[in-house]
């Protein structure tokens, strides 16, 4: 038996004549499948991607709305007072004037007499930092007075701005040496970002600011109400 | 007889099968077109409803408003940043006033303090007296403090000397904070 199939023009013509009615529907199905793969499926993939994008953008939008609400609710003059106090307590840069003012104030209040003192600057190309990561100016102070006076001086110093920390005290009969550090802390570059949540000053923060404003050499008196936006009407 | 002239009403089985197949294929073609059209419409609807474009527009408006309030934003950020750091400093500071007051309060009046040296970890005392009794009282007070873990946790007596010239007893001791 001869199994060879002869494909020639007549055969093709015959097949076409026999199956021509099937040609169009089959072409339609093929085109439908191609459209499904090339157009419809990518559109659904875009939809799924949009869902994820929308989740991210919605949470971003929520942060932005909250930030805008808090910032517009904050009172300018209260913010200025709070900024002044907190910057006096922890300056952005080395505050030599503030330090001398703190020493003079403590000396005046306690009755101690200030002797010589020296700043230990160290390597000016690098910032000294303590274990908590705060830059500081170290100094050694000679103070005159009896034990009670020196102790009062230490107490006064702990309630003056800028904030300081005593690292060592040597009290002799009439003369004492105090080692202390005055802190400062610059704001990191690019720290302020619209995408990070902003908080209003908390109740604890306000209490701290009130406490700082009561320090001996604080020149700021705070208003009696909180700057929290919860106490204010939302303009939006 | 010519096969394609068939005056009989019935169709042959092959023809009927082919006709059915053709109907089925046509139906599938319409169905596939319909499904693709329907899916396209659904995809278009979903993408138009769930487009992040509107959200981003809203973000842009808010960002524009925020840009006019950048100074206020910076102030608020710095204030909160300072508060956080100041709290850390205040919590880590040692209250030397309280420590010295407490220690000095335990020293009898008959004892004179020649020198006190204090840092975060220890306190060193050099005291003197004409009599050993107040010195003994002082040591007992300090031992009591160690026992009760009040301010100091250990006590070391470094030296006890008598100055014949001044007739004064002098001791130096170290205590761990």
XYZ file of C-alpha atoms in Angstrom:
413
model
C 0.000 0.000 0.000
C 1.376 3.416 -0.781
C 1.329 5.678 2.422
C 2.655 8.754 0.745
C 0.470 11.896 0.908
C 0.679 14.131 -2.064
C 0.378 17.832 -1.070
C -0.035 19.867 -4.161
C -2.174 22.727 -5.323
C -5.107 20.496 -6.143
C -5.003 18.932 -2.686
C -4.932 22.288 -1.031
C -7.742 23.492 -3.235
C -9.733 20.422 -2.300
C -9.112 20.922 1.434
C -9.993 24.598 1.191
C -13.231 23.823 -0.634
C -14.107 21.166 1.916
C -13.290 23.164 5.079
C -13.627 26.798 4.019
C -16.628 27.282 6.275
C -14.423 26.467 9.301
C -11.725 28.947 8.330
C -13.295 32.138 9.624
C -14.409 30.823 13.043
C -11.016 29.227 13.633
C -9.245 32.484 12.678
C -11.548 34.341 15.046
C -10.626 31.972 17.886
C -6.922 32.350 17.144
C -7.211 36.135 17.117
C -9.187 36.008 20.381
C -6.474 33.955 22.024
C -3.802 36.361 20.793
C -5.804 39.353 22.045
C -6.232 37.637 25.392
C -2.529 37.029 25.768
C -1.273 40.316 24.375
C -3.866 42.717 25.746
C -6.216 41.353 28.392
C -3.753 39.476 30.588
C -1.308 42.431 30.821
C -4.237 44.687 31.751
C -5.094 42.416 34.672
C -1.454 42.338 35.705
C -1.446 46.139 35.641
C -4.572 46.084 37.812
C -2.864 43.863 40.397
C 0.161 46.122 40.384
C -2.112 49.150 40.802
C -3.660 47.563 43.902
C -0.216 47.349 45.547
C 0.698 50.843 44.413
C -2.556 52.211 45.761
C -1.982 50.607 49.159
C 1.425 52.282 49.363
C 0.188 55.610 48.064
C -2.843 55.597 50.367
C -0.692 55.066 53.433
C 1.630 57.823 52.191
C -1.366 60.086 51.671
C -2.596 59.349 55.160
C 0.797 60.353 56.611
C 0.828 63.538 54.552
C -2.708 64.489 55.589
C -1.866 63.892 59.228
C 1.339 65.912 58.923
C -0.494 68.795 57.282
C -3.173 68.714 59.965
C -0.639 68.794 62.780
C 1.483 71.514 61.237
C -1.432 73.828 60.443
C -2.871 73.302 63.942
C 0.359 74.228 65.694
C 0.559 77.745 67.067
C 3.499 79.750 65.710
C 4.339 81.680 68.854
C 4.147 78.595 71.057
C 6.399 76.739 68.632
C 8.883 79.603 68.758
C 8.945 79.522 72.570
C 9.330 75.763 72.630
C 12.094 75.893 70.043
C 13.929 78.563 72.010
C 13.807 76.535 75.228
C 14.761 73.202 73.710
C 17.569 74.744 71.668
C 18.874 76.487 74.785
C 18.816 73.166 76.646
C 20.455 71.190 73.860
C 22.001 73.583 71.348
C 22.494 72.694 67.743
C 26.123 73.798 67.914
C 28.710 74.502 70.596
C 27.270 77.296 72.705
C 30.186 78.900 74.551
C 28.103 81.903 75.580
C 25.433 79.665 77.037
C 28.028 77.659 78.925
C 29.618 80.719 80.484
C 26.180 82.028 81.353
C 25.317 78.700 83.037
C 28.514 78.759 85.098
C 28.044 82.379 86.119
C 24.405 81.775 87.098
C 25.252 78.712 89.183
C 28.078 80.581 90.862
C 25.776 83.488 91.701
C 23.004 81.286 93.094
C 25.244 79.019 95.194
C 27.754 81.599 96.316
C 30.658 79.567 94.957
C 33.557 81.423 93.421
C 34.715 80.369 90.008
C 38.404 79.800 89.542
C 40.145 78.913 86.359
C 38.499 76.612 83.914
C 39.528 75.081 80.664
C 37.732 73.597 77.718
C 39.146 70.402 76.310
C 38.571 70.792 72.601
C 40.480 67.705 71.447
C 40.745 66.928 67.750
C 38.891 69.819 66.087
C 38.432 67.756 62.940
C 36.310 65.248 64.781
C 33.396 65.521 67.174
C 33.723 63.910 70.578
C 30.761 61.791 71.470
C 29.753 60.096 74.643
C 28.350 56.608 74.855
C 24.839 57.798 74.027
C 26.074 59.412 70.807
C 25.817 63.021 72.009
C 28.616 65.395 71.061
C 29.920 67.290 74.080
C 32.374 69.948 75.204
C 34.434 68.721 78.081
C 35.709 71.112 80.697
C 37.478 71.177 84.020
C 36.335 73.778 86.481
C 37.961 75.021 89.687
C 35.411 76.245 92.211
C 35.978 77.866 95.589
C 33.760 77.306 98.593
C 33.061 74.894 101.413
C 31.477 71.512 100.900
C 27.936 72.771 101.225
C 28.580 75.613 98.756
C 30.158 73.262 96.241
C 27.241 70.886 96.534
C 24.829 73.777 96.008
C 26.851 74.790 92.964
C 26.507 71.257 91.584
C 22.781 71.367 92.213
C 22.419 74.773 90.520
C 24.427 73.618 87.529
C 22.057 70.686 87.054
C 19.245 73.215 86.692
C 20.814 75.550 84.166
C 20.902 75.532 80.399
C 22.556 74.244 78.281
C 22.355 70.791 79.830
C 25.520 69.486 81.350
C 26.652 66.324 83.010
C 29.178 66.141 85.784
C 31.627 63.299 85.307
C 33.734 63.801 88.418
C 34.047 65.981 91.509
C 37.023 66.441 93.785
C 36.142 68.472 96.888
C 38.939 69.632 99.135
C 38.571 71.896 102.133
C 38.215 75.207 100.324
C 38.757 74.378 96.749
C 37.228 71.892 94.359
C 37.645 70.581 90.861
C 34.643 69.605 88.786
C 34.858 67.729 85.491
C 31.830 68.208 83.360
C 30.514 67.993 79.814
C 28.125 70.338 78.066
C 26.038 68.706 75.398
C 25.001 69.869 71.963
C 23.513 68.010 69.030
C 23.246 69.116 65.415
C 20.188 68.112 63.403
C 21.171 65.375 60.937
C 21.238 66.429 57.304
C 18.129 65.431 55.306
C 16.406 64.403 58.518
C 13.235 66.304 57.700
C 11.098 64.439 55.219
C 7.465 64.839 54.207
C 7.055 61.080 54.162
C 7.950 60.661 57.828
C 5.094 61.099 60.316
C 5.239 64.320 62.310
C 3.967 64.334 65.857
C 2.651 67.238 67.802
C 4.450 67.982 71.031
C 3.217 65.330 73.469
C 2.009 65.928 76.986
C 5.280 64.519 78.320
C 7.186 66.787 75.955
C 5.244 69.801 77.126
C 5.915 68.872 80.758
C 9.614 68.601 79.986
C 9.609 71.998 78.290
C 7.794 73.487 81.288
C 10.450 71.987 83.553
C 13.257 73.394 81.401
C 11.664 76.828 81.337
C 11.793 76.851 85.145
C 15.555 76.415 85.117
C 17.619 79.204 86.569
C 18.868 80.869 83.418
C 15.934 80.202 81.185
C 14.694 83.436 79.628
C 11.499 81.950 78.215
C 8.154 81.795 79.906
C 5.675 79.475 78.283
C 1.970 80.108 77.756
C -0.287 78.092 79.989
C -1.907 75.931 77.341
C -0.691 73.001 75.362
C 0.134 73.316 71.657
C -1.313 69.890 70.963
C -3.643 69.953 67.965
C -6.156 67.851 69.863
C -7.096 70.954 71.779
C -7.600 72.937 68.625
C -10.266 72.904 65.955
C -9.237 71.174 62.791
C -9.448 73.776 60.031
C -10.009 70.979 57.537
C -25.773 8.707 -11.199
C -24.382 12.060 -10.083
C -23.757 11.972 -6.336
C -24.264 15.670 -5.633
C -27.864 15.639 -6.893
C -29.782 14.028 -4.143
C -33.522 14.328 -4.355
C -33.988 12.506 -1.098
C -34.952 14.598 2.055
C -32.515 12.933 4.564
C -28.826 14.012 4.803
C -26.040 11.565 5.084
C -24.312 11.035 8.458
C -21.051 12.714 7.509
C -22.756 15.871 6.345
C -24.741 16.120 9.537
C -21.638 15.573 11.629
C -19.807 18.248 9.734
C -22.675 20.659 10.118
C -22.777 20.079 13.857
C -19.049 20.570 14.095
C -19.288 23.782 12.114
C -22.028 25.089 14.426
C -19.924 24.213 17.421
C -16.827 25.910 16.018
C -18.859 29.015 15.157
C -20.296 29.030 18.646
C -16.824 28.751 20.136
C -15.612 31.569 17.930
C -18.450 33.855 19.091
C -17.900 32.785 22.660
C -14.183 33.497 22.547
C -14.824 36.903 21.014
C -17.422 37.604 23.646
C -15.158 36.493 26.477
C -12.251 38.607 25.233
C -14.557 41.615 24.846
C -16.039 41.098 28.316
C -12.621 40.656 29.948
C -11.359 43.755 28.185
C -14.264 45.800 29.477
C -13.753 44.432 33.012
C -10.019 45.165 32.854
C -10.670 48.688 31.621
C -13.243 49.300 34.347
C -11.006 47.947 37.091
C -7.981 49.937 35.964
C -9.983 53.135 35.739
C -11.508 52.602 39.202
C -8.295 51.539 40.898
C -5.860 53.938 39.374
C -3.283 55.510 41.707
C -3.395 58.677 39.594
C -6.083 60.344 41.702
C -4.256 59.467 44.912
C -1.031 60.917 43.549
C -2.851 64.095 42.509
C -4.135 64.470 46.045
C -0.625 63.885 47.362
C 0.740 66.598 45.108
C -1.812 69.100 46.426
C -0.898 68.290 50.024
C 2.817 68.447 49.266
C 2.283 71.871 47.740
C 0.517 73.008 50.912
C 3.285 71.518 53.036
C 5.942 73.356 51.074
C 4.442 76.666 52.214
C 4.676 75.438 55.828
C 8.240 74.139 55.658
C 9.536 76.480 58.388
C 6.861 75.401 60.817
C 7.517 71.781 59.915
C 11.219 72.203 60.596
C 10.523 73.859 63.968
C 8.217 71.049 65.031
C 10.730 68.427 63.941
C 13.581 70.092 65.826
C 11.461 70.529 68.962
C 10.488 66.860 69.016
C 14.061 65.840 68.232
C 15.367 67.973 71.093
C 12.738 66.637 73.501
C 13.722 63.075 72.727
C 17.430 63.746 73.182
C 16.980 65.896 76.286
C 14.945 63.126 77.910
C 17.785 60.694 77.230
C 20.339 63.035 78.785
C 18.241 63.765 81.874
C 17.569 60.067 82.434
C 21.257 59.195 82.236
C 22.578 61.985 84.463
C 23.911 61.025 87.874
C 22.518 63.143 90.689
C 25.738 64.061 92.463
C 23.953 66.573 94.665
C 21.737 63.827 96.083
C 24.678 61.427 96.513
C 26.889 63.971 98.231
C 24.058 65.150 100.462
C 23.352 61.592 101.502
C 26.996 60.765 102.166
C 27.686 63.962 104.032
C 24.569 63.349 106.114
C 26.076 60.093 107.360
C 29.280 61.756 108.535
C 29.216 62.720 112.229
C 29.769 66.357 113.090
C 32.996 65.553 114.975
C 34.569 64.305 111.786
C 36.041 66.759 109.307
C 36.080 65.940 105.628
C 39.481 66.545 104.137
C 38.688 65.373 100.652
C 35.838 63.804 98.681
C 36.329 62.478 95.217
C 33.291 61.172 93.405
C 32.570 59.937 89.911
C 29.938 57.714 88.352
C 31.372 54.529 89.800
C 32.896 55.307 93.174
C 33.358 57.762 95.954
C 36.656 58.231 97.807
C 36.689 59.891 101.203
C 39.507 61.171 103.326
C 38.319 62.244 106.757
C 39.971 63.059 110.026
C 39.009 63.388 113.632
C 40.571 63.838 117.062
C 38.806 60.756 118.298
C 38.278 57.256 116.986
C 34.697 57.135 118.253
C 33.150 59.344 115.560
C 35.304 57.584 112.991
C 33.883 54.310 114.215
C 30.371 55.749 113.952
C 31.089 56.845 110.404
C 32.324 53.409 109.397
C 29.286 51.773 111.001
C 27.011 54.159 109.127
C 28.676 53.302 105.852
C 28.555 49.566 106.535
C 24.865 49.957 107.269
C 24.425 51.717 103.943
C 26.138 48.851 102.139
C 23.957 46.317 103.958
C 20.799 48.202 103.014
C 22.177 48.936 99.536
C 21.600 52.637 100.013
C 23.676 54.591 97.467
C 26.858 52.544 98.005
C 27.295 48.852 97.326
C 30.742 48.170 98.816
C 33.192 49.770 101.184
C 36.958 49.534 101.354
C 39.053 51.000 104.154
C 42.341 52.018 102.546
C 44.246 53.460 105.451
C 44.038 54.591 109.031
C 46.746 56.911 110.229
C 47.505 58.902 113.322
C 49.325 62.157 113.078
C 51.320 62.595 116.274
C 51.896 66.227 115.473
C 48.209 67.155 115.207
C 46.862 64.234 117.290
C 44.407 63.516 114.564
C 43.243 60.239 113.206
C 42.809 60.155 109.500
C 41.191 57.454 107.355
C 40.676 57.063 103.686
C 38.030 54.819 102.271
C 36.506 53.952 98.933
C 32.902 53.073 98.292
C 31.378 51.767 95.072
C 28.240 53.457 93.833
